[in-house]
Amino acid sequence: MALGQADFNELLSATIQKIEKQLVDNVLTAHPTLDFFKSSVKSATGPAVVFPIIAADDSSTTFTDASGTFSTGVSSDILGVAKYEWAEPLVSKVRVQFKQLEMNSGPEAVVSLAKAHLDAAVKGHGKKIATVLHTAGSAGAGAFNTLDEVISNTDKLTTTTARTVGGIRGGAATKSVTDYERAGTTATLTIGANDYIVGDSVVVTGVIPAVAGTFTLTAVTATTISYTTATSATVGTTATTGSVTADAIKTYWAATEKTILPASQDIRTAFRTISDDIYVASGERPNAIIAGRNVFSEYENSFDSKIQYNAPLGTADSRFRQIDFDGIVVRLDPDAPVNTAYFVNTDYLVARYLGGNFMKAMPAQQIVGTLDSVTPLASVLCFGTNNRRAHGKLNRA
């Protein structure tokens, strides 16, 4: 008995519904980076996903007097919340041409065809998610956050624009002032590399009263900031030891990110530097390392005859099956930037899909003007972190 398009669509939908819970694992397991999200991904509801931000230290824990008197102020263990918006629907589709289906209309052939298309859709879905995750900067309007956005030490994009991740802008909030000068009512302070942008409100202290106070920045360069003062005077460069702080920037919301070139540190030392810096910043150690092709090869090539090779008697293997750093698997990701390695703590990586919509089969739709129909498979996703300091990024070029 021949089976038609309706039977194929029904079989495909029934198959997807039957293995719906397995699809999340199937999609994530198929990719080395996505596999790290398996333990944290789950369904969620609501207009956005909100996570509490954990402080590095709980300063509310203190010794008291003999009576045990303690402060009843708000606990400092939670700094606030990160709020992540849902991405627009990510849709894979299964469309089989009428003629092809007619040529595979036997029961076993239809089942085989449905499975082949589903397997292809699973791979394509995972590949697209991974590609977005590894996009440099933003993946564009409607996409979820990329690793480059989540694991970054600053949210400054240009001298006039900045982003937020989880609704928060991270970076260095306070900078030291080394000197200042005035040209009329314009004060210019030298502060070195900074995360400020034009329009930021800053508090300037430790300098002469005429240029101290709260101001709105009118100009920003790679090493200086400028603003308008209430009084006018023209003076040359004057050394000082003041400071500048922008409340809009949250220092706690910055990951460890360093460019360490091979000429300055070998790959093992560079790995230790990033790992130790993360630990100092957050009190947490990374538990996964995602490496691009060049970084992975450099680390793999760093093993030499001093390493003990264990193999059954009479066998030989010219390549390691797994390489670790401090007990952490270093995983090659073909989609990661070749000269980059991400050091992540999966306990603080969060992944959610909206209301069960992870490769969820939608009703088949007839293609107007053809004998074909198409079955869409939709996901609505959100990726982020609730502890940005627990992650890091190493750039080797």
Short mmCIF file of N, CA and C in Angstrom, two decimals, residues 216-308:
data_model
loop_
_atom_site.label_atom_id
_atom_site.label_comp_id
_atom_site.label_asym_id
_atom_site.label_seq_id
_atom_site.Cartn_x
_atom_site.Cartn_y
_atom_site.Cartn_z
N THR A 216 29.12 65.00 32.50
CA THR A 216 28.76 64.16 31.37
C THR A 216 29.85 64.26 30.32
N LEU A 217 30.37 63.12 29.89
CA LEU A 217 31.50 63.13 28.96
C LEU A 217 31.07 63.65 27.59
N THR A 218 31.88 64.54 27.04
CA THR A 218 31.61 65.11 25.72
C THR A 218 32.53 64.54 24.64
N ALA A 219 33.65 63.92 25.07
CA ALA A 219 34.58 63.31 24.12
C ALA A 219 35.36 62.22 24.82
N VAL A 220 35.67 61.17 24.07
CA VAL A 220 36.44 60.04 24.59
C VAL A 220 37.43 59.60 23.52
N THR A 221 38.68 59.38 23.92
CA THR A 221 39.68 58.79 23.02
C THR A 221 40.19 57.50 23.66
N ALA A 222 41.21 56.92 23.07
CA ALA A 222 41.75 55.67 23.59
C ALA A 222 42.34 55.83 24.98
N THR A 223 42.79 57.05 25.32
CA THR A 223 43.46 57.26 26.62
C THR A 223 42.95 58.46 27.40
N THR A 224 42.02 59.25 26.83
CA THR A 224 41.56 60.46 27.52
C THR A 224 40.04 60.58 27.51
N ILE A 225 39.52 61.39 28.43
CA ILE A 225 38.11 61.78 28.44
C ILE A 225 38.02 63.29 28.60
N SER A 226 36.95 63.88 28.06
CA SER A 226 36.76 65.33 28.17
C SER A 226 35.34 65.63 28.59
N TYR A 227 35.18 66.78 29.28
CA TYR A 227 33.86 67.22 29.72
C TYR A 227 33.90 68.74 29.93
N THR A 228 32.73 69.32 30.09
CA THR A 228 32.61 70.77 30.25
C THR A 228 32.52 71.15 31.72
N THR A 229 33.35 72.10 32.14
CA THR A 229 33.35 72.56 33.53
C THR A 229 32.56 73.85 33.66
N ALA A 230 32.22 74.20 34.91
CA ALA A 230 31.41 75.40 35.16
C ALA A 230 32.22 76.68 34.97
N THR A 231 33.53 76.60 35.20
CA THR A 231 34.37 77.78 35.06
C THR A 231 35.32 77.62 33.89
N SER A 232 35.92 78.71 33.48
CA SER A 232 36.80 78.69 32.31
C SER A 232 38.23 79.05 32.70
N ALA A 233 39.18 78.30 32.17
CA ALA A 233 40.59 78.60 32.38
C ALA A 233 41.40 77.78 31.38
N THR A 234 42.53 78.29 31.00
CA THR A 234 43.38 77.55 30.08
C THR A 234 44.70 77.26 30.78
N VAL A 235 44.98 75.97 30.98
CA VAL A 235 46.21 75.56 31.65
C VAL A 235 46.78 74.36 30.91
N GLY A 236 48.09 74.21 31.01
CA GLY A 236 48.74 73.08 30.37
C GLY A 236 48.58 71.80 31.16
N THR A 237 49.28 70.77 30.73
CA THR A 237 49.18 69.47 31.39
C THR A 237 49.71 69.55 32.82
N THR A 238 48.89 69.03 33.74
CA THR A 238 49.25 69.06 35.15
C THR A 238 49.13 67.64 35.72
N ALA A 239 50.18 67.18 36.36
CA ALA A 239 50.14 65.83 36.95
C ALA A 239 49.20 65.81 38.13
N THR A 240 48.52 64.67 38.33
CA THR A 240 47.59 64.53 39.45
C THR A 240 47.42 63.05 39.76
N THR A 241 46.72 62.73 40.84
CA THR A 241 46.48 61.34 41.24
C THR A 241 45.00 61.12 41.53
N GLY A 242 44.15 61.74 40.74
CA GLY A 242 42.71 61.61 40.96
C GLY A 242 42.16 60.31 40.39
N SER A 243 40.82 60.21 40.39
CA SER A 243 40.16 59.02 39.84
C SER A 243 38.84 59.41 39.20
N VAL A 244 38.38 58.55 38.31
CA VAL A 244 37.11 58.74 37.61
C VAL A 244 36.29 57.46 37.76
N THR A 245 34.99 57.62 38.04
CA THR A 245 34.11 56.46 38.19
C THR A 245 32.82 56.69 37.42
N ALA A 246 32.39 55.68 36.66
CA ALA A 246 31.12 55.72 35.94
C ALA A 246 30.20 54.65 36.52
N ASP A 247 29.10 55.07 37.12
CA ASP A 247 28.21 54.11 37.78
C ASP A 247 27.50 53.20 36.79
N ALA A 248 27.40 53.62 35.52
CA ALA A 248 26.71 52.80 34.53
C ALA A 248 27.47 51.51 34.21
N ILE A 249 28.77 51.49 34.52
CA ILE A 249 29.61 50.33 34.24
C ILE A 249 29.76 49.51 35.52
N LYS A 250 29.55 48.21 35.42
CA LYS A 250 29.66 47.33 36.59
C LYS A 250 30.92 46.47 36.47
N THR A 251 31.85 46.71 37.38
CA THR A 251 33.12 45.99 37.35
C THR A 251 32.93 44.49 37.57
N TYR A 252 31.94 44.13 38.36
CA TYR A 252 31.71 42.71 38.63
C TYR A 252 31.20 41.96 37.40
N TRP A 253 30.81 42.67 36.37
CA TRP A 253 30.22 42.05 35.18
C TRP A 253 31.24 42.03 34.04
N ALA A 254 32.44 41.56 34.34
CA ALA A 254 33.49 41.49 33.32
C ALA A 254 34.22 40.17 33.45
N ALA A 255 34.39 39.49 32.34
CA ALA A 255 35.14 38.24 32.31
C ALA A 255 36.63 38.54 32.19
N THR A 256 37.45 37.52 32.38
CA THR A 256 38.89 37.65 32.12
C THR A 256 39.13 37.49 30.63
N GLU A 257 39.79 38.45 30.02
CA GLU A 257 40.08 38.37 28.59
C GLU A 257 41.47 38.94 28.35
N LYS A 258 42.34 38.14 27.77
CA LYS A 258 43.70 38.59 27.53
C LYS A 258 44.21 38.12 26.18
N THR A 259 45.01 38.97 25.56
CA THR A 259 45.76 38.58 24.37
C THR A 259 47.18 38.30 24.81
N ILE A 260 47.58 37.04 24.74
CA ILE A 260 48.92 36.62 25.14
C ILE A 260 49.57 35.97 23.92
N LEU A 261 50.51 36.65 23.32
CA LEU A 261 51.14 36.16 22.11
C LEU A 261 52.16 35.07 22.43
N PRO A 262 52.38 34.14 21.50
CA PRO A 262 53.35 33.06 21.72
C PRO A 262 54.75 33.56 22.08
N ALA A 263 55.10 34.74 21.59
CA ALA A 263 56.44 35.27 21.87
C ALA A 263 56.61 35.65 23.34
N SER A 264 55.50 35.94 24.04
CA SER A 264 55.60 36.37 25.43
C SER A 264 55.40 35.23 26.42
N GLN A 265 54.54 34.26 26.10
CA GLN A 265 54.31 33.12 26.98
C GLN A 265 54.03 31.89 26.13
N ASP A 266 54.58 30.76 26.55
CA ASP A 266 54.22 29.52 25.87
C ASP A 266 52.78 29.16 26.21
N ILE A 267 52.22 28.22 25.48
CA ILE A 267 50.79 27.94 25.59
C ILE A 267 50.39 27.44 26.98
N ARG A 268 51.24 26.67 27.61
CA ARG A 268 50.90 26.15 28.95
C ARG A 268 50.88 27.27 29.97
N THR A 269 51.86 28.15 29.90
CA THR A 269 51.89 29.29 30.82
C THR A 269 50.69 30.20 30.57
N ALA A 270 50.33 30.39 29.31
CA ALA A 270 49.17 31.21 28.97
C ALA A 270 47.89 30.61 29.55
N PHE A 271 47.75 29.28 29.44
CA PHE A 271 46.59 28.60 30.02
C PHE A 271 46.54 28.84 31.54
N ARG A 272 47.70 28.70 32.21
CA ARG A 272 47.73 28.92 33.66
C ARG A 272 47.37 30.35 34.01
N THR A 273 47.86 31.30 33.22
CA THR A 273 47.57 32.71 33.48
C THR A 273 46.07 32.99 33.45
N ILE A 274 45.40 32.53 32.41
CA ILE A 274 43.96 32.76 32.30
C ILE A 274 43.21 32.06 33.43
N SER A 275 43.53 30.80 33.68
CA SER A 275 42.85 30.05 34.73
C SER A 275 43.02 30.70 36.10
N ASP A 276 44.25 31.12 36.42
CA ASP A 276 44.51 31.75 37.72
C ASP A 276 43.83 33.11 37.83
N ASP A 277 43.81 33.87 36.75
CA ASP A 277 43.14 35.17 36.77
C ASP A 277 41.64 35.02 37.01
N ILE A 278 41.04 33.99 36.40
CA ILE A 278 39.62 33.73 36.63
C ILE A 278 39.38 33.40 38.10
N TYR A 279 40.26 32.58 38.65
CA TYR A 279 40.11 32.17 40.05
C TYR A 279 40.23 33.37 41.00
N VAL A 280 41.17 34.27 40.74
CA VAL A 280 41.34 35.46 41.56
C VAL A 280 40.12 36.36 41.46
N ALA A 281 39.56 36.49 40.26
CA ALA A 281 38.43 37.39 40.05
C ALA A 281 37.12 36.85 40.62
N SER A 282 36.94 35.53 40.58
CA SER A 282 35.62 34.97 40.92
C SER A 282 35.62 33.93 42.03
N GLY A 283 36.80 33.43 42.39
CA GLY A 283 36.84 32.34 43.36
C GLY A 283 36.42 31.01 42.76
N GLU A 284 36.32 30.96 41.44
CA GLU A 284 35.89 29.76 40.74
C GLU A 284 36.95 29.35 39.72
N ARG A 285 37.05 28.05 39.51
CA ARG A 285 37.94 27.53 38.48
C ARG A 285 37.12 27.13 37.25
N PRO A 286 37.63 27.35 36.05
CA PRO A 286 36.92 26.85 34.86
C PRO A 286 36.89 25.33 34.88
N ASN A 287 35.84 24.76 34.31
CA ASN A 287 35.76 23.30 34.24
C ASN A 287 35.63 22.80 32.81
N ALA A 288 35.82 23.69 31.84
CA ALA A 288 35.79 23.29 30.43
C ALA A 288 36.60 24.31 29.63
N ILE A 289 37.32 23.81 28.63
CA ILE A 289 38.09 24.69 27.74
C ILE A 289 37.72 24.36 26.30
N ILE A 290 37.28 25.38 25.57
CA ILE A 290 36.90 25.24 24.17
C ILE A 290 37.96 25.95 23.34
N ALA A 291 38.66 25.21 22.51
CA ALA A 291 39.80 25.78 21.78
C ALA A 291 39.56 25.79 20.28
N GLY A 292 40.00 26.87 19.64
CA GLY A 292 40.01 26.92 18.19
C GLY A 292 41.15 26.07 17.64
N ARG A 293 41.17 25.89 16.34
CA ARG A 293 42.11 24.96 15.71
C ARG A 293 43.56 25.26 16.04
N ASN A 294 44.00 26.49 15.90
CA ASN A 294 45.40 26.81 16.11
C ASN A 294 45.82 26.67 17.58
N VAL A 295 44.95 27.14 18.49
CA VAL A 295 45.26 27.02 19.91
C VAL A 295 45.32 25.56 20.33
N PHE A 296 44.37 24.77 19.86
CA PHE A 296 44.35 23.35 20.20
C PHE A 296 45.61 22.66 19.69
N SER A 297 46.01 22.94 18.46
CA SER A 297 47.20 22.33 17.90
C SER A 297 48.45 22.74 18.67
N GLU A 298 48.52 24.02 19.05
CA GLU A 298 49.67 24.49 19.81
C GLU A 298 49.76 23.78 21.16
N TYR A 299 48.62 23.61 21.82
CA TYR A 299 48.63 22.94 23.11
C TYR A 299 48.97 21.46 22.95
N GLU A 300 48.39 20.82 21.94
CA GLU A 300 48.67 19.41 21.70
C GLU A 300 50.15 19.20 21.37
N ASN A 301 50.73 20.11 20.61
CA ASN A 301 52.14 19.98 20.22
C ASN A 301 53.10 20.24 21.37
N SER A 302 52.56 20.83 22.46
CA SER A 302 53.44 21.14 23.60
C SER A 302 53.80 19.90 24.41
N PHE A 303 53.09 18.79 24.18
CA PHE A 303 53.42 17.55 24.88
C PHE A 303 54.65 16.91 24.23
N ASP A 304 55.54 16.41 25.06
CA ASP A 304 56.79 15.87 24.54
C ASP A 304 57.12 14.55 25.23
N SER A 305 58.38 14.14 25.13
CA SER A 305 58.80 12.84 25.64
C SER A 305 58.77 12.76 27.16
N LYS A 306 58.58 13.91 27.83
CA LYS A 306 58.49 13.89 29.28
C LYS A 306 57.12 13.40 29.76
N ILE A 307 56.17 13.37 28.85
CA ILE A 307 54.83 12.90 29.20
C ILE A 307 54.80 11.37 29.14
N GLN A 308 54.15 10.76 30.09
CA GLN A 308 54.06 9.30 30.11
C GLN A 308 52.95 8.84 29.19
#
